[in-house]
Amino acid sequence: MGSTAKIQVNARNRAYQFEGDCGEKILNLGLSNAIGLPYECGSGTCGTCKARLVSGDIADRWPEAPGRKYLKLKKGEFLMCQCTAESDIEIEVESFVHTMEAGACVPSALKGRIASAKLLVHDVMLLRVELERGVDFDAGQFMLIQFPEVVGFRGWSMVNYQRHAESLDFVVKKQPGGKLTEWMFSHECEGLDVELFGPLGDATFYSRLGKNILCIAGGSGIAGIMSILSRAQQDGYFSQYNGYVFFGVRTMKDAFFLDELSDFSDSGGDKLEVTIALSEEEAPSSAMADYPHLNFDKGFVHEVAGRRMADRYKDIRAYLAGPPPLVNGAIGMLLQARVTTDNIRYDKFS
Amino acid sequence: MSKNQQICNVADIPPNGMKSFKTEDGSKILVANFNDGYYAYSDACPHQGTCLGEGFYDGAVLTCHKHLWQWDITTGKPIGLAEAPLERYQVEVDGGKLFVKAASALRMAVLFADISEATKTRLERLTRRETFESGSILYDIGDTTDDLYILESGRVEFRFGRDDRTSAAGFILRKGEVFGWAALLEDQPLRIARAVCVEDSTLLRLNGEEAVELLSADPESGYRVMRQLNTLITTHLTSSGRQ
């Protein structure tokens, strides 16, 4: 560690060279040099960041990563998000690679401390991380976070939105069998030092988008949507454009952020419509009385969205977030409604 | 697989639907119905190999569920976010049985996808099919830009610079990819990179002057080729422009 390596990436269209710390992940080194290497989850699951080793030595920091099932190991393929350079290396990426556009938030390694960890409902917590230095990110992006106690980075979307943010809020759902989240739900997290890398992800919202927005989220997927709503509210976006938000949970017991969503809906006036979809029960009348600015409906969130959107897909940009069946269901619905693919943005949490 | 191979019966394909089938060599082929026609493509998404049979098909447009690349089912041409065409197979239906055969590299080339059938056939006649061993240099910096190449199989890499001071300048590996397209341009008489086969490769070779002459006789096709050529050059030079 401490030594540096020269890395050459041969992409379909050209080659890139950069240098970096041998202990850093190859993907992170490329991205922090504003080179748009391919990735999706950044945390070893999706396989999108696969590359082939042409020469030199690498070390695999997570040989059990589920994303390795997409690799042809005999051909020397590896995941850039899990491997580090042990010497100068030359690698190959099959896709076109371009430098990041001017104005993009270039990701970097960050340090932070957990300022608070509050339960939102029985299996979901809101985590606030105070950063050593402020960071710029776009609404809808995520960070990779590593706890000292549990090895490996996880990707969580930011809930808040501000330029030069000095603290970041995340929603963490307890995953049955998930090492980190089980640890977090049974230990005191406040005061812990964490490492971060980001911001990442291109399911982002900008006010210059100039379209109506449709957000469909399930469970902790609402995090990035909150950031999008926050930015839209700050910029007065809903004075001009419509917003349709659908948030799916199983029952009222699993629902959170209802006060915040209600405030967004209130401040957005007629143009912002927020619907809570409960998949396993009818909404109790008390919920409707408590949240007059929210709609409640029964069903899977993408089905509820499909029903309520009816023919309101004109000039729309859709943001989807949640478990893969939800995202796939929503994509199918949007394609049927003739929403073009460049207007469908999502992060699949698996 | 260059011979006709039966992979299913017409009745196996739902009307305006699609289904994947395994071939003799273990690869998978996707067969789709659109109106009265049947179309067959490699089931592996040209992006990351995702099974296209698990994607969405609305009876005209196929969408890969992973990154929403899309294609016109009748041509395999990319639409929207897609950066590459589908690998096409020719289909023959005989007595309710459906046979497939790998399509020629020229017929898969996006550069020539929009031209008239007659001009496509004439272009096909102009091509020479050549095989090269791994390590062969197809052309070097400063060589004249006489021919255009279409990859059928194998892999070709490009390098800038001379002697041992060279740098990688991209590579191609998909059937139907075209390179050496300076042969179609005016005032670009010399190669600016070296093209090397890094695997045993089969290529279709097309003389630039002859191709331009042929396209001049069919200006509409010629215009379409030049439009595609512009897109190709732009893809190599700029980002996708997504925002």
XYZ file of C-alpha atoms in Angstrom:
593
model
C 0.000 0.000 0.000
C 0.999 3.588 -0.391
C 2.700 2.887 -3.718
C 1.143 4.039 -6.937
C 0.425 2.238 -10.184
C -0.013 3.384 -13.772
C -3.243 2.146 -15.268
C -4.083 2.025 -18.957
C -7.667 1.325 -19.983
C -8.171 0.315 -23.605
C -11.766 1.107 -24.465
C -13.531 0.521 -27.765
C -12.927 4.040 -28.960
C -9.601 4.987 -27.363
C -7.190 4.396 -24.503
C -6.945 6.274 -21.200
C -3.994 6.472 -18.814
C -4.069 7.472 -15.200
C -2.159 6.877 -11.993
C -3.417 5.988 -8.574
C -2.896 4.403 -5.217
C -2.435 0.614 -5.384
C -4.939 0.204 -2.539
C -7.772 1.943 -4.419
C -10.310 0.094 -6.561
C -9.565 0.437 -10.265
C -13.090 1.667 -10.993
C -12.822 4.379 -8.353
C -9.454 5.536 -9.664
C -10.838 5.887 -13.181
C -14.005 7.667 -12.084
C -12.130 10.081 -9.841
C -10.057 10.994 -12.917
C -13.354 11.955 -14.635
C -13.171 8.935 -16.961
C -16.674 7.552 -17.470
C -15.878 3.862 -16.954
C -18.940 1.587 -17.088
C -20.554 0.729 -13.739
C -23.936 0.483 -12.153
C -23.913 -0.681 -8.529
C -20.215 -0.057 -7.817
C -20.463 -2.695 -5.115
C -19.802 -6.074 -6.737
C -23.297 -7.161 -7.686
C -24.319 -6.148 -11.201
C -21.249 -7.107 -13.280
C -21.469 -3.939 -15.398
C -17.895 -2.862 -14.588
C -16.262 -5.994 -15.953
C -12.908 -5.587 -17.673
C -10.170 -7.880 -19.005
C -6.624 -7.873 -17.707
C -4.142 -7.473 -20.568
C -0.949 -7.190 -18.520
C 0.199 -6.640 -14.940
C -1.119 -7.906 -11.619
C -4.342 -7.187 -9.805
C -5.739 -8.251 -6.428
C -9.380 -9.205 -5.986
C -10.624 -7.681 -2.713
C -13.892 -9.635 -2.756
C -13.515 -12.986 -4.519
C -17.052 -13.982 -3.455
C -18.709 -10.945 -5.109
C -22.015 -12.057 -6.695
C -21.216 -10.033 -9.835
C -18.442 -12.504 -10.643
C -21.051 -14.808 -12.148
C -21.049 -12.529 -15.210
C -17.299 -12.970 -15.775
C -15.351 -15.243 -18.088
C -12.528 -15.912 -15.652
C -10.480 -17.910 -18.164
C -10.336 -14.838 -20.390
C -8.937 -12.802 -17.500
C -12.124 -10.859 -16.803
C -12.559 -9.142 -13.436
C -14.745 -6.553 -11.707
C -13.142 -3.114 -11.675
C -15.188 -2.184 -8.585
C -13.600 -4.986 -6.521
C -10.032 -5.184 -7.809
C -6.950 -3.111 -7.103
C -3.744 -2.766 -9.126
C -0.702 -4.552 -7.688
C 1.602 -3.236 -10.416
C 1.309 -1.070 -13.523
C -1.556 -2.619 -15.462
C -3.170 -2.541 -18.879
C -6.833 -3.517 -19.007
C -9.544 -3.603 -21.622
C -13.174 -2.492 -21.413
C -15.518 -3.616 -24.193
C -17.674 -0.501 -24.263
C -17.147 3.023 -25.543
C -15.718 5.178 -22.769
C -15.851 8.968 -22.722
C -14.606 11.577 -20.294
C -17.301 12.918 -17.992
C -19.179 15.955 -19.224
C -18.192 19.384 -17.935
C -20.217 20.146 -14.831
C -20.603 16.493 -13.805
C -19.931 15.782 -10.125
C -16.676 13.837 -10.270
C -16.625 11.206 -7.508
C -13.879 10.939 -4.916
C -12.994 9.144 -1.691
C -14.423 10.821 1.426
C -14.360 10.310 5.158
C -17.279 10.826 7.490
C -18.727 10.130 10.894
C -22.197 8.869 11.716
C -23.937 11.763 13.444
C -27.229 9.994 14.058
C -29.042 6.737 13.342
C -32.794 6.830 13.927
C -35.360 4.119 13.354
C -38.023 5.263 10.873
C -40.020 2.028 11.149
C -39.160 -1.372 12.587
C -36.762 -2.365 9.777
C -35.701 0.954 8.264
C -33.323 3.549 9.688
C -32.337 7.065 8.726
C -28.608 7.552 8.894
C -26.931 10.949 8.947
C -23.246 11.084 8.024
C -21.237 14.224 8.675
C -18.439 14.629 6.158
C -14.892 15.783 6.701
C -15.382 18.138 3.745
C -18.371 19.278 1.721
C -19.375 17.415 -1.437
C -21.411 18.257 -4.525
C -23.815 15.692 -5.908
C -26.859 15.582 -8.150
C -30.318 14.742 -6.880
C -30.858 10.993 -7.300
C -27.207 9.961 -6.889
C -25.775 7.482 -4.401
C -22.627 6.939 -2.330
C -20.666 3.800 -1.570
C -20.158 3.458 2.177
C -17.953 1.153 4.199
C -18.120 0.606 7.942
C -14.913 -0.268 9.768
C -16.617 -3.262 11.397
C -17.917 -4.913 8.214
C -15.739 -5.135 5.108
C -17.215 -4.093 1.776
C -18.916 -1.029 0.330
C -22.704 -0.698 -0.001
C -24.489 1.766 -2.244
C -27.075 4.046 -0.620
C -28.867 7.003 -2.206
C -28.783 10.408 -0.619
C -32.101 11.624 0.812
C -31.146 15.287 1.119
C -30.074 17.720 -1.563
C -27.872 20.754 -1.333
C -24.786 22.061 -3.075
C -21.617 21.487 -1.119
C -23.386 19.257 1.371
C -21.527 18.742 4.628
C -23.822 15.992 5.810
C -25.632 13.257 3.926
C -28.799 11.386 4.897
C -29.384 7.779 3.872
C -32.197 5.267 4.287
C -31.012 1.835 5.380
C -33.306 -1.160 5.247
C -32.530 -4.206 7.334
C -31.794 -7.032 4.901
C -32.417 -10.506 6.318
C -29.013 -12.222 6.250
C -27.302 -8.963 5.233
C -24.119 -8.790 7.292
C -23.837 -5.016 7.500
C -27.472 -4.105 8.064
C -27.957 -6.826 10.688
C -24.887 -5.483 12.453
C -26.199 -1.908 12.219
C -29.597 -2.813 13.654
C -28.029 -4.512 16.656
C -25.220 -2.049 17.488
C -24.804 1.593 18.346
C -23.830 3.347 15.107
C -23.522 6.957 16.260
C -19.976 8.242 16.343
C -18.578 5.580 14.001
C -16.116 6.649 11.333
C -17.041 5.548 7.830
C -15.386 5.678 4.414
C -17.336 6.844 1.403
C -16.848 6.993 -2.357
C -19.049 8.993 -4.660
C -21.283 10.513 -5.811
C -22.318 7.857 -8.340
C -25.310 7.066 -10.537
C -26.998 8.747 -13.484
C -30.657 8.518 -12.435
C -30.357 12.220 -11.739
C -32.714 15.167 -11.825
C -31.817 18.698 -12.949
C -34.198 21.615 -12.951
C -33.237 22.468 -16.526
C -34.812 19.135 -17.513
C -38.042 20.980 -18.272
C -40.357 17.964 -18.182
C -43.057 16.607 -15.911
C -41.610 14.014 -13.567
C -42.970 10.649 -12.520
C -41.324 8.913 -9.548
C -42.081 5.305 -8.677
C -40.308 3.917 -5.619
C -40.597 0.916 -3.374
C -39.345 0.739 0.225
C -35.926 2.297 0.767
C -35.875 3.259 -2.946
C -37.747 6.403 -1.866
C -34.414 7.868 -0.658
C -33.230 9.171 -4.044
C -36.741 10.355 -4.893
C -36.733 12.499 -1.708
C -33.532 14.123 -2.948
C -35.144 14.782 -6.348
C -38.240 16.300 -4.689
C -36.019 18.385 -2.460
C -34.117 19.837 -5.406
C -37.339 20.399 -7.372
C -38.888 22.204 -4.400
C -35.804 24.387 -3.861
C -35.938 25.464 -7.504
C -39.717 26.035 -7.575
C -39.963 23.344 -10.277
C -43.588 22.469 -9.544
C -44.774 25.978 -10.321
C -44.251 25.062 -13.953
C -44.151 21.282 -14.266
C -46.208 18.429 -12.860
C -44.851 15.834 -10.466
C -46.389 12.424 -9.816
C -44.902 10.422 -6.947
C -45.837 6.829 -6.096
C -44.333 5.285 -2.980
C -44.970 1.588 -2.378
C -44.777 -0.240 0.952
C -46.512 -3.347 2.255
C -48.644 -1.878 5.051
C -49.013 1.398 6.950
C -46.638 -0.087 9.539
C -43.894 -0.053 6.880
C -44.554 3.487 5.667
C -42.182 6.339 6.518
C -41.419 9.894 5.321
C -45.194 10.509 5.189
C -44.840 13.879 6.944
C -42.069 14.924 4.570
C -43.985 13.726 1.489
C -47.083 15.508 2.758
C -45.059 18.743 3.112
C -43.704 18.371 -0.425
C -47.211 17.803 -1.728
C -48.542 20.790 0.196
C -45.816 23.123 -1.051
C -46.050 21.766 -4.593
C -49.723 22.752 -4.771
C -51.940 21.224 -7.446
C -48.993 20.276 -9.593
C -47.494 17.684 -7.251
C -49.471 14.544 -6.567
C -48.165 12.005 -4.032
C -49.712 8.557 -3.697
C -48.854 5.907 -1.127
C -49.469 2.403 -2.501
C -50.022 -0.331 0.081
C -49.557 -3.795 -1.373
C -51.062 -5.785 1.476
C -53.890 -3.724 2.955
C -56.445 -1.035 2.321
C -55.368 2.294 3.762
C -57.022 2.855 7.152
C -59.320 5.880 7.269
C -57.107 7.367 10.004
C -54.221 7.632 7.487
C -56.357 9.587 5.064
C -57.481 11.894 7.880
C -53.905 12.384 9.116
C -52.497 13.088 5.642
C -55.017 15.058 3.614
C -52.305 16.014 1.085
C -51.512 12.387 0.256
C -53.483 9.856 -1.774
C -53.653 6.240 -0.660
C -54.307 3.241 -2.869
C -54.047 -0.540 -2.662
C -51.814 -2.631 -4.927
C -48.235 -2.998 -6.147
C -46.821 0.451 -6.655
C -46.206 0.163 -10.410
C -49.751 -1.118 -10.916
C -51.174 1.721 -8.844
C -49.042 4.170 -10.848
C -50.228 2.622 -14.127
C -53.858 2.954 -13.061
C -53.616 6.515 -11.797
C -51.377 7.894 -14.546
C -53.827 6.723 -17.225
C -52.886 8.982 -20.165
C -50.693 11.567 -18.436
C -47.370 10.432 -19.881
C -46.817 13.380 -22.224
C -43.418 15.118 -21.818
C -42.498 12.935 -18.893
C -39.242 11.802 -17.317
C -39.631 8.763 -15.063
C -37.421 7.883 -12.094
C -37.713 4.361 -10.704
C -36.109 2.969 -7.567
C -36.614 -0.204 -5.613
C -36.310 -3.972 -5.847
C -35.811 -5.453 -9.361
C -39.396 -6.821 -9.751
C -40.770 -3.331 -9.096
C -38.336 -1.645 -11.489
C -38.943 -4.251 -14.207
C -42.712 -4.001 -13.764
C -42.561 -0.216 -13.978
C -40.324 -0.321 -17.076
C -42.805 -2.651 -18.800
C -45.661 -0.306 -17.960
C -43.783 2.786 -19.185
C -42.742 1.148 -22.464
C -46.350 0.194 -23.075
C -47.303 3.802 -22.438
C -44.742 4.755 -25.145
C -42.361 6.559 -22.798
C -39.014 6.611 -24.614
C -36.111 4.814 -22.950
C -33.992 7.967 -22.591
C -36.735 9.214 -20.260
C -36.644 6.176 -17.979
C -33.981 6.379 -15.267
C -33.476 3.872 -12.481
C -31.245 2.229 -9.967
C -31.942 -1.413 -9.310
C -31.368 -2.340 -5.688
C -30.750 -6.025 -5.329
C -23.229 -22.051 -38.035
C -23.391 -21.255 -41.745
C -25.888 -23.930 -42.860
C -29.627 -23.713 -42.456
C -30.622 -25.149 -39.123
C -34.159 -25.888 -37.972
C -34.639 -24.395 -34.537
C -38.393 -24.402 -34.039
C -41.800 -24.578 -35.647
C -43.657 -21.451 -36.633
C -46.432 -22.465 -34.238
C -43.985 -22.194 -31.310
C -43.813 -18.391 -31.687
C -46.755 -16.485 -30.200
C -48.361 -13.992 -32.625
C -46.399 -10.720 -32.403
C -44.397 -12.378 -29.640
C -40.929 -13.858 -29.223
C -39.179 -16.932 -27.874
C -35.571 -18.082 -27.401
C -34.215 -21.432 -28.596
C -30.964 -23.290 -28.054
C -28.976 -24.171 -31.170
C -26.837 -27.266 -31.777
C -23.707 -25.450 -30.591
C -25.349 -24.364 -27.325
C -25.808 -20.695 -28.243
C -29.273 -19.169 -28.045
C -31.291 -17.601 -30.816
C -34.278 -15.332 -30.348
C -37.124 -15.707 -32.848
C -39.788 -13.005 -33.069
C -42.952 -12.634 -35.069
C -44.073 -9.310 -36.550
C -47.188 -9.388 -38.738
C -46.491 -12.130 -41.308
C -42.715 -12.121 -40.848
C -40.302 -14.008 -38.604
C -36.989 -12.561 -37.489
C -34.083 -14.256 -35.745
C -31.194 -12.768 -33.759
C -28.582 -13.895 -31.291
C -30.315 -13.980 -27.883
C -27.304 -12.304 -26.233
C -27.591 -8.519 -25.922
C -24.637 -6.953 -27.799
C -24.084 -4.722 -24.760
C -23.394 -7.207 -21.961
C -24.774 -10.537 -23.098
C -28.071 -10.304 -21.194
C -30.736 -12.761 -22.479
C -32.939 -10.717 -24.790
C -35.716 -13.297 -24.448
C -36.173 -11.971 -20.899
C -36.667 -8.448 -22.217
C -39.726 -6.605 -23.507
C -41.198 -6.971 -26.977
C -44.223 -4.942 -28.006
C -44.685 -6.577 -31.386
C -42.310 -4.192 -33.198
C -39.559 -3.016 -30.845
C -37.383 -5.257 -28.692
C -36.036 -3.816 -25.404
C -33.301 -5.368 -23.259
C -34.442 -5.133 -19.655
C -30.986 -4.434 -18.250
C -30.086 -1.058 -19.750
C -33.057 -0.459 -22.048
C -31.205 -0.816 -25.334
C -33.787 -1.168 -28.115
C -33.922 -2.494 -31.676
C -36.288 -2.548 -34.626
C -37.288 -6.197 -34.805
C -37.484 -6.252 -38.606
C -33.922 -5.003 -39.154
C -32.060 -5.431 -35.857
C -31.075 -1.769 -36.122
C -30.391 0.035 -32.850
C -32.936 2.585 -31.589
C -32.591 5.119 -28.769
C -29.896 4.261 -26.249
C -28.573 1.177 -28.095
C -25.044 1.486 -29.446
C -24.911 -1.689 -31.529
C -27.180 -3.707 -33.823
C -28.396 -7.215 -33.089
C -26.530 -10.164 -34.573
C -28.837 -11.257 -37.302
C -29.814 -14.644 -38.755
C -31.615 -15.197 -42.028
C -34.917 -16.999 -41.614
C -36.595 -19.471 -43.919
C -39.987 -20.983 -43.283
C -40.817 -24.271 -44.950
C -43.885 -26.356 -44.175
C -44.378 -24.731 -40.762
C -40.734 -25.329 -39.826
C -38.435 -22.413 -39.145
C -34.808 -22.552 -40.304
C -32.074 -20.034 -39.525
C -28.700 -19.229 -41.058
C -26.106 -16.656 -40.016
C -26.478 -13.433 -42.027
C -23.538 -11.973 -43.957
C -21.413 -9.361 -42.164
C -22.318 -6.767 -44.798
C -26.009 -7.283 -44.148
C -25.383 -6.718 -40.446
C -23.356 -3.541 -40.928
C -25.241 -0.513 -39.598
C -23.411 1.608 -42.176
C -25.293 -0.141 -44.984
C -28.502 -0.956 -43.110
C -30.666 1.680 -44.812
C -29.684 1.197 -48.443
C -31.821 -0.339 -51.172
C -31.813 -4.097 -51.569
C -30.475 -3.839 -55.138
C -27.512 -1.689 -54.070
C -26.863 -3.961 -51.112
C -26.667 -6.959 -53.430
C -24.307 -5.086 -55.772
C -22.112 -4.043 -52.853
C -22.037 -7.645 -51.678
C -20.686 -8.662 -55.089
C -17.894 -6.101 -54.758
C -16.668 -7.483 -51.436
C -13.729 -9.863 -51.120
C -13.767 -12.250 -48.188
C -10.282 -12.671 -46.731
C -8.896 -14.411 -43.692
C -5.904 -13.183 -41.727
C -3.793 -14.838 -39.067
C -3.432 -13.283 -35.667
C -0.681 -10.643 -35.859
C -1.372 -9.620 -39.457
C -1.159 -5.910 -40.128
C -4.067 -4.858 -42.331
C -2.707 -1.396 -42.879
C -0.160 0.903 -41.299
C 0.105 4.618 -40.640
C 0.710 6.431 -43.922
C -0.685 3.658 -46.130
C -3.181 4.696 -48.761
C -6.843 4.518 -47.787
C -7.944 2.174 -50.529
C -10.240 -0.341 -48.848
C -12.979 -0.419 -46.282
C -13.279 -3.479 -44.023
C -16.233 -5.254 -42.412
C -15.477 -7.672 -39.597
C -17.003 -11.121 -39.951
C -15.160 -12.826 -37.128
C -12.081 -12.265 -34.980
C -10.794 -9.013 -33.600
C -8.892 -6.001 -34.891
C -7.037 -3.397 -32.834
C -5.866 0.065 -33.804
C -2.687 1.795 -32.690
C -1.324 5.292 -33.094
C 2.401 6.095 -33.145
C 5.418 4.305 -34.578
C 7.799 1.509 -33.612
C 7.533 0.708 -29.907
C 6.101 4.119 -29.069
C 2.514 3.321 -29.951
C -0.692 3.762 -28.030
C -3.966 1.877 -28.217
C -6.612 3.636 -30.271
C -9.585 1.345 -29.821
C -10.617 -2.015 -31.213
C -13.504 -3.777 -32.874
C -14.879 -7.223 -32.220
C -18.510 -7.394 -33.373
C -19.628 -8.978 -36.581
C -20.705 -6.285 -39.028
C -18.491 -3.537 -37.598
C -16.917 -1.377 -40.263
C -13.475 0.200 -40.117
C -11.033 1.852 -42.440
C -13.914 4.113 -43.471
C -11.522 6.872 -44.554
C -11.689 4.960 -47.864
C -15.126 6.521 -48.356
C -13.970 10.073 -47.669
C -12.444 12.713 -49.894
C -9.042 14.219 -49.099
C -8.200 11.527 -46.538
C -5.655 9.643 -48.619
C -3.494 8.231 -45.793
C -4.162 5.954 -42.824
C -3.754 7.612 -39.435
C -3.564 4.409 -37.380
C -2.267 0.883 -37.698
C -4.869 -1.913 -37.865
C -3.743 -5.299 -36.560
C -5.626 -8.583 -36.304
C -5.109 -9.764 -32.747
C -6.972 -13.008 -33.387
C -7.374 -15.063 -36.553
C -9.913 -12.896 -38.341
C -12.198 -13.028 -41.357
C -12.973 -9.744 -43.061
C -15.022 -8.496 -45.974
C -12.965 -6.012 -47.972
C -14.571 -3.374 -50.137
C -12.720 -0.935 -52.368
C -13.664 2.622 -51.362
C -13.691 4.095 -54.871
C -15.791 1.254 -56.249
C -18.233 1.565 -53.337
C -18.564 5.345 -53.783
C -19.100 4.902 -57.529
C -21.806 2.341 -56.914
C -23.463 4.584 -54.335
C -23.353 7.535 -56.753
C -25.630 5.553 -59.030
C -28.162 5.272 -56.197
C -27.936 8.698 -54.508
C -30.637 7.960 -51.943
C -28.684 4.956 -50.674
C -25.492 6.986 -50.896
C -27.016 9.731 -48.771
C -28.084 7.163 -46.156
C -24.595 5.657 -46.012
C -23.059 9.102 -45.526
C -25.548 9.896 -42.760
C -24.641 6.660 -40.975
C -20.962 7.402 -41.522
C -21.398 10.759 -39.800
C -23.070 9.047 -36.842
C -20.246 6.514 -36.698
C -17.569 9.209 -36.658
C -19.482 11.215 -34.047
C -19.813 8.156 -31.797
C -16.056 7.774 -31.867
C -15.416 11.413 -31.101
C -18.010 12.512 -28.568
C -19.991 11.345 -25.558
C -23.510 10.000 -25.931
C -24.999 13.371 -25.017
C -27.368 11.904 -22.434
C -28.557 14.404 -19.887
